[in-house]
Tab-separated table of C-alpha atoms in Angstrom:
chain	number	residue	atom	x	y	z
A	1	GLN	CA	16.032	56.481	-92.624
A	2	SER	CA	13.898	53.378	-93.054
A	3	VAL	CA	14.203	51.410	-96.307
A	4	VAL	CA	10.406	51.378	-96.390
A	5	THR	CA	8.747	54.776	-96.190
A	6	GLN	CA	5.295	56.037	-95.296
A	7	PRO	CA	4.024	59.610	-94.961
A	8	PRO	CA	3.966	60.579	-91.278
A	9	SER	CA	0.360	61.718	-91.409
A	10	ALA	CA	-2.893	61.539	-93.353
A	11	SER	CA	-6.333	62.945	-92.737
A	12	ASP	CA	-9.817	63.180	-94.131
A	13	THR	CA	-13.409	63.603	-93.049
A	14	PRO	CA	-15.892	60.893	-92.056
A	15	GLY	CA	-17.316	58.949	-94.970
A	16	GLN	CA	-14.418	59.703	-97.283
A	17	ARG	CA	-11.821	57.337	-98.725
A	18	VAL	CA	-8.191	57.683	-97.715
A	19	THR	CA	-5.142	55.913	-99.116
A	20	ILE	CA	-1.946	55.327	-97.158
A	21	PRO	CA	1.102	54.602	-99.334
A	22	CYS	CA	4.116	52.463	-98.486
A	23	SER	CA	7.170	52.868	-100.699
A	24	GLY	CA	10.126	50.510	-100.825
A	25	ARG	CA	12.678	48.816	-103.042
A	26	ILE	CA	12.977	45.767	-105.244
A	27	SER	CA	14.600	43.905	-102.350
A	28	ASN	CA	11.530	44.292	-100.168
A	29	ILE	CA	8.187	45.350	-101.635
A	30	GLY	CA	9.329	44.543	-105.178
A	31	ARG	CA	9.798	40.865	-104.383
A	32	ASN	CA	7.780	40.123	-101.255
A	33	TYR	CA	4.365	40.364	-99.665
A	34	VAL	CA	3.297	43.475	-97.765
A	35	HIS	CA	1.232	43.303	-94.590
A	36	TRP	CA	-0.638	46.126	-92.809
A	37	TYR	CA	-1.359	46.799	-89.139
A	38	GLN	CA	-3.567	49.231	-87.250
A	39	HIS	CA	-2.194	50.470	-83.947
A	40	LEU	CA	-4.262	52.374	-81.442
A	41	PRO	CA	-2.439	53.843	-78.423
A	42	GLY	CA	-2.299	51.463	-75.486
A	43	THR	CA	-3.401	48.455	-77.492
A	44	ALA	CA	-1.748	45.628	-79.384
A	45	PRO	CA	-1.252	46.236	-83.110
A	46	LYS	CA	-3.994	44.567	-85.151
A	47	LEU	CA	-3.549	42.782	-88.481
A	48	LEU	CA	-5.630	44.469	-91.204
A	49	VAL	CA	-4.240	43.060	-94.447
A	50	TYR	CA	-1.799	40.220	-95.144
A	51	ARG	CA	-0.113	39.110	-98.358
A	52	ASN	CA	-0.764	42.452	-100.083
A	53	ASN	CA	-4.556	42.260	-100.273
A	54	GLN	CA	-5.939	39.513	-98.034
A	55	ARG	CA	-8.224	40.448	-95.147
A	56	PRO	CA	-8.383	38.353	-91.976
A	57	SER	CA	-11.832	37.333	-90.847
A	58	GLY	CA	-13.449	40.085	-88.833
A	59	VAL	CA	-11.742	42.962	-90.646
A	60	PRO	CA	-14.353	45.072	-92.464
A	61	ASP	CA	-14.184	45.253	-96.243
A	62	ARG	CA	-13.745	49.022	-95.872
A	63	PHE	CA	-10.057	48.140	-95.525
A	64	SER	CA	-8.232	46.991	-98.655
A	65	GLY	CA	-4.625	46.569	-99.696
A	66	SER	CA	-2.840	46.645	-103.028
A	67	LYS	CA	0.682	46.465	-104.420
A	68	SER	CA	2.332	47.539	-107.638
A	69	GLY	CA	6.044	47.346	-108.297
A	70	THR	CA	7.935	48.708	-105.304
A	71	SER	CA	4.924	50.425	-103.740
A	72	ALA	CA	1.938	49.264	-101.757
A	73	SER	CA	-1.067	51.022	-100.319
A	74	LEU	CA	-3.817	50.626	-97.771
A	75	ALA	CA	-7.188	52.124	-98.623
A	76	ILE	CA	-9.864	52.879	-96.059
A	77	SER	CA	-13.297	53.748	-97.391
A	78	GLY	CA	-16.298	55.095	-95.489
A	79	LEU	CA	-13.934	56.664	-92.970
A	80	ARG	CA	-15.081	56.516	-89.331
A	81	SER	CA	-13.839	58.256	-86.195
A	82	GLU	CA	-12.709	54.904	-84.775
A	83	ASP	CA	-10.304	54.523	-87.701
A	84	GLU	CA	-8.132	57.219	-86.140
A	85	ALA	CA	-4.923	55.308	-85.415
A	86	ASP	CA	-1.371	54.659	-86.585
A	87	TYR	CA	-0.996	52.406	-89.626
A	88	TYR	CA	2.126	50.411	-90.449
A	89	CYS	CA	3.227	48.390	-93.436
A	90	VAL	CA	5.773	45.601	-92.943
A	91	VAL	CA	7.677	43.485	-95.437
A	92	TRP	CA	10.595	41.049	-95.599
A	93	ASP	CA	13.760	42.569	-97.045
A	94	ASP	CA	16.021	40.202	-98.975
A	95	ASN	CA	19.066	42.468	-98.616
A	96	VAL	CA	19.008	42.758	-94.829
A	97	SER	CA	17.456	39.297	-94.383
A	98	GLY	CA	15.039	40.717	-91.871
A	99	TRP	CA	11.626	42.258	-91.401
A	100	VAL	CA	11.277	45.968	-92.096
A	101	PHE	CA	8.464	48.211	-90.923
A	102	GLY	CA	7.467	51.439	-92.568
A	103	GLY	CA	7.742	54.463	-90.322
A	104	GLY	CA	4.002	54.515	-89.726
A	105	THR	CA	1.242	56.914	-90.757
A	106	LYS	CA	-0.926	58.684	-88.203
A	107	LEU	CA	-4.461	58.913	-89.566
A	108	THR	CA	-6.653	61.720	-88.311
A	109	VAL	CA	-10.384	61.732	-88.946
A	110	LEU	CA	-11.366	65.378	-89.081
B	1	GLU	CA	-8.444	32.389	-78.008
B	2	VAL	CA	-4.771	33.066	-78.668
B	3	GLN	CA	-3.146	35.020	-75.855
B	4	LEU	CA	0.376	36.353	-75.475
B	5	VAL	CA	1.297	37.878	-72.124
B	6	GLU	CA	4.640	39.609	-71.742
B	7	SER	CA	6.419	40.260	-68.466
B	8	GLY	CA	9.811	41.220	-67.120
B	9	GLY	CA	10.006	44.845	-68.173
B	10	GLY	CA	11.087	47.606	-65.839
B	11	LEU	CA	13.620	50.322	-65.111
B	12	VAL	CA	17.248	49.290	-65.560
B	13	GLN	CA	20.536	51.166	-65.614
B	14	PRO	CA	22.611	51.415	-68.785
B	15	GLY	CA	24.961	48.473	-69.182
B	16	ARG	CA	22.813	46.145	-67.091
B	17	SER	CA	20.702	43.160	-68.168
B	18	LEU	CA	17.034	42.264	-68.261
B	19	ARG	CA	15.123	39.161	-69.318
B	20	LEU	CA	11.705	39.425	-70.896
B	21	SER	CA	9.220	36.554	-70.924
B	22	CYS	CA	6.128	35.836	-72.984
B	23	LYS	CA	3.596	33.225	-71.939
B	24	ALA	CA	1.516	31.868	-74.814
B	25	SER	CA	-1.839	30.117	-74.686
B	26	GLY	CA	-4.691	29.169	-76.987
B	27	PHE	CA	-2.609	27.590	-79.750
B	28	SER	CA	0.015	24.909	-80.350
B	29	PHE	CA	3.014	26.988	-79.346
B	30	ASP	CA	5.560	24.474	-80.661
B	31	ASP	CA	4.121	24.718	-84.202
B	32	TYR	CA	4.895	28.387	-84.694
B	33	ALA	CA	7.813	30.755	-84.994
B	34	MET	CA	7.805	33.738	-82.667
B	35	HIS	CA	9.150	37.285	-82.711
B	36	TRP	CA	9.932	40.270	-80.543
B	37	VAL	CA	9.017	43.701	-81.928
B	38	ARG	CA	9.569	46.983	-80.085
B	39	GLN	CA	8.353	50.567	-80.173
B	40	ALA	CA	10.455	53.328	-78.680
B	41	PRO	CA	8.594	56.343	-77.255
B	42	GLY	CA	7.263	58.477	-80.080
B	43	LYS	CA	8.742	56.166	-82.701
B	44	GLY	CA	7.516	53.450	-85.024
B	45	LEU	CA	7.627	49.673	-84.801
B	46	GLU	CA	10.959	47.864	-85.108
B	47	TRP	CA	11.457	44.129	-85.569
B	48	VAL	CA	13.957	42.934	-82.940
B	49	SER	CA	14.310	39.174	-83.280
B	50	GLY	CA	12.707	35.976	-84.544
B	51	ILE	CA	13.038	32.273	-83.700
B	52	THR	CA	11.819	29.158	-85.487
B	53	TRP	CA	9.408	26.681	-83.953
B	54	ASN	CA	12.184	24.343	-82.783
B	55	SER	CA	14.820	27.001	-81.939
B	56	GLY	CA	16.795	25.783	-84.945
B	57	ASN	CA	17.277	29.249	-86.366
B	58	MET	CA	17.101	32.748	-84.991
B	59	ASP	CA	18.308	36.184	-85.930
B	60	TYR	CA	18.341	39.774	-84.764
B	61	ALA	CA	18.111	43.327	-85.969
B	62	ASP	CA	21.543	44.902	-86.366
B	63	SER	CA	20.696	47.323	-83.554
B	64	VAL	CA	20.638	44.503	-80.972
B	65	LYS	CA	22.855	41.822	-82.517
B	66	GLY	CA	25.501	40.582	-80.082
B	67	ARG	CA	23.608	41.971	-77.069
B	68	PHE	CA	20.195	40.290	-77.166
B	69	THR	CA	19.415	36.556	-77.212
B	70	ILE	CA	16.044	35.083	-78.107
B	71	SER	CA	15.041	31.657	-76.833
B	72	ARG	CA	11.962	29.558	-76.217
B	73	ASP	CA	10.802	26.694	-74.028
B	74	ASN	CA	8.103	24.774	-75.879
B	75	ALA	CA	7.341	22.663	-72.809
B	76	ARG	CA	6.448	25.851	-70.944
B	77	ASN	CA	4.804	27.604	-73.924
B	78	SER	CA	7.155	30.492	-73.323
B	79	LEU	CA	9.324	32.872	-75.332
B	80	TYR	CA	12.203	34.843	-73.857
B	81	LEU	CA	14.458	37.759	-74.690
B	82	GLN	CA	17.688	38.123	-72.760
B	83	MET	CA	18.880	41.703	-73.086
B	84	ASN	CA	22.463	42.496	-72.071
B	85	SER	CA	24.529	45.694	-72.216
B	86	LEU	CA	21.373	47.740	-72.343
B	87	ARG	CA	21.483	51.257	-73.769
B	88	ALA	CA	19.194	54.254	-73.468
B	89	GLU	CA	18.087	53.651	-77.063
B	90	ASP	CA	16.722	50.230	-76.055
B	91	THR	CA	13.991	52.005	-74.077
B	92	ALA	CA	10.771	50.790	-75.657
B	93	LEU	CA	7.582	48.803	-75.348
B	94	TYR	CA	8.492	45.230	-76.287
B	95	TYR	CA	5.833	43.103	-77.980
B	96	CYS	CA	5.740	39.320	-78.202
B	97	VAL	CA	4.326	38.324	-81.591
B	98	LYS	CA	3.210	35.023	-83.097
B	99	ASP	CA	4.261	34.179	-86.651
B	100	SER	CA	1.704	32.742	-89.071
B	101	GLY	CA	4.014	29.775	-89.733
B	102	SER	CA	6.855	27.737	-88.310
B	103	THR	CA	9.792	29.774	-89.632
B	104	TRP	CA	10.487	33.431	-88.788
B	105	GLN	CA	12.233	34.272	-92.055
B	106	ALA	CA	9.522	33.361	-94.565
B	107	PRO	CA	8.487	36.396	-96.668
B	108	TYR	CA	5.020	34.930	-97.166
B	109	HIS	CA	4.338	34.810	-93.413
B	110	TRP	CA	2.926	37.582	-91.265
B	111	PHE	CA	2.665	38.557	-87.587
B	112	ASP	CA	-0.537	37.758	-85.750
B	113	PRO	CA	-1.490	38.257	-83.004
B	114	TRP	CA	0.532	40.581	-80.769
B	115	GLY	CA	0.717	40.764	-77.003
B	116	GLN	CA	0.037	43.947	-75.065
B	117	GLY	CA	3.733	44.596	-74.544
B	118	THR	CA	6.071	45.115	-71.604
B	119	LEU	CA	7.864	48.408	-71.057
B	120	VAL	CA	11.633	48.553	-70.734
B	121	THR	CA	13.203	51.797	-69.567
B	122	VAL	CA	16.982	52.142	-69.627
B	123	SER	CA	18.088	55.100	-67.544
B	124	SER	CA	20.482	55.996	-64.775
């Protein structure tokens, strides 16, 4: 079992707001930055949020990240069909001295 | 435009070796740390290995430690992953990934961008 956990799935209808949680420990999320990636099948994962809540240029402001304690979350507002993808959080873990990915959340737009 | 193009994947028998390559372009390769990240079929992403800009420091996930070796050739703008004693559980799509800085182990860094990946299948 991963030291950083995400729900395997999430869903909502177009136009709605969905939140994807990422839960960890003091050694990872509690002390370090969380980054988020969108992964569509057959494509390279794409950076959505870095350093908890920073958006790279070109990423719509519908995507936002936050962190509190040992948990982080990615929020997607104004849900669109093209948002249907797998979403991963990743964080450095001080205990394992390595990078740890959450298990990923498959988002379905109903 | 930053581009990372992986190659070297294929079908290999358990216990054999394979060497992956990643050709980088569009940025100063020797300024940045690099990583390998993999995704097994139906599974999530797993960090495999990272290397600093000057090859001064590298490390591996426990699942591959002692079997895989990461290296780079800054003159050729290339990253490599030598995979020995391959196992069925190493079957995955292997991504070459650029770090946002020069060291792979900095918690304030992130991965961007990623290559398209090269598929490694370990099977008899």
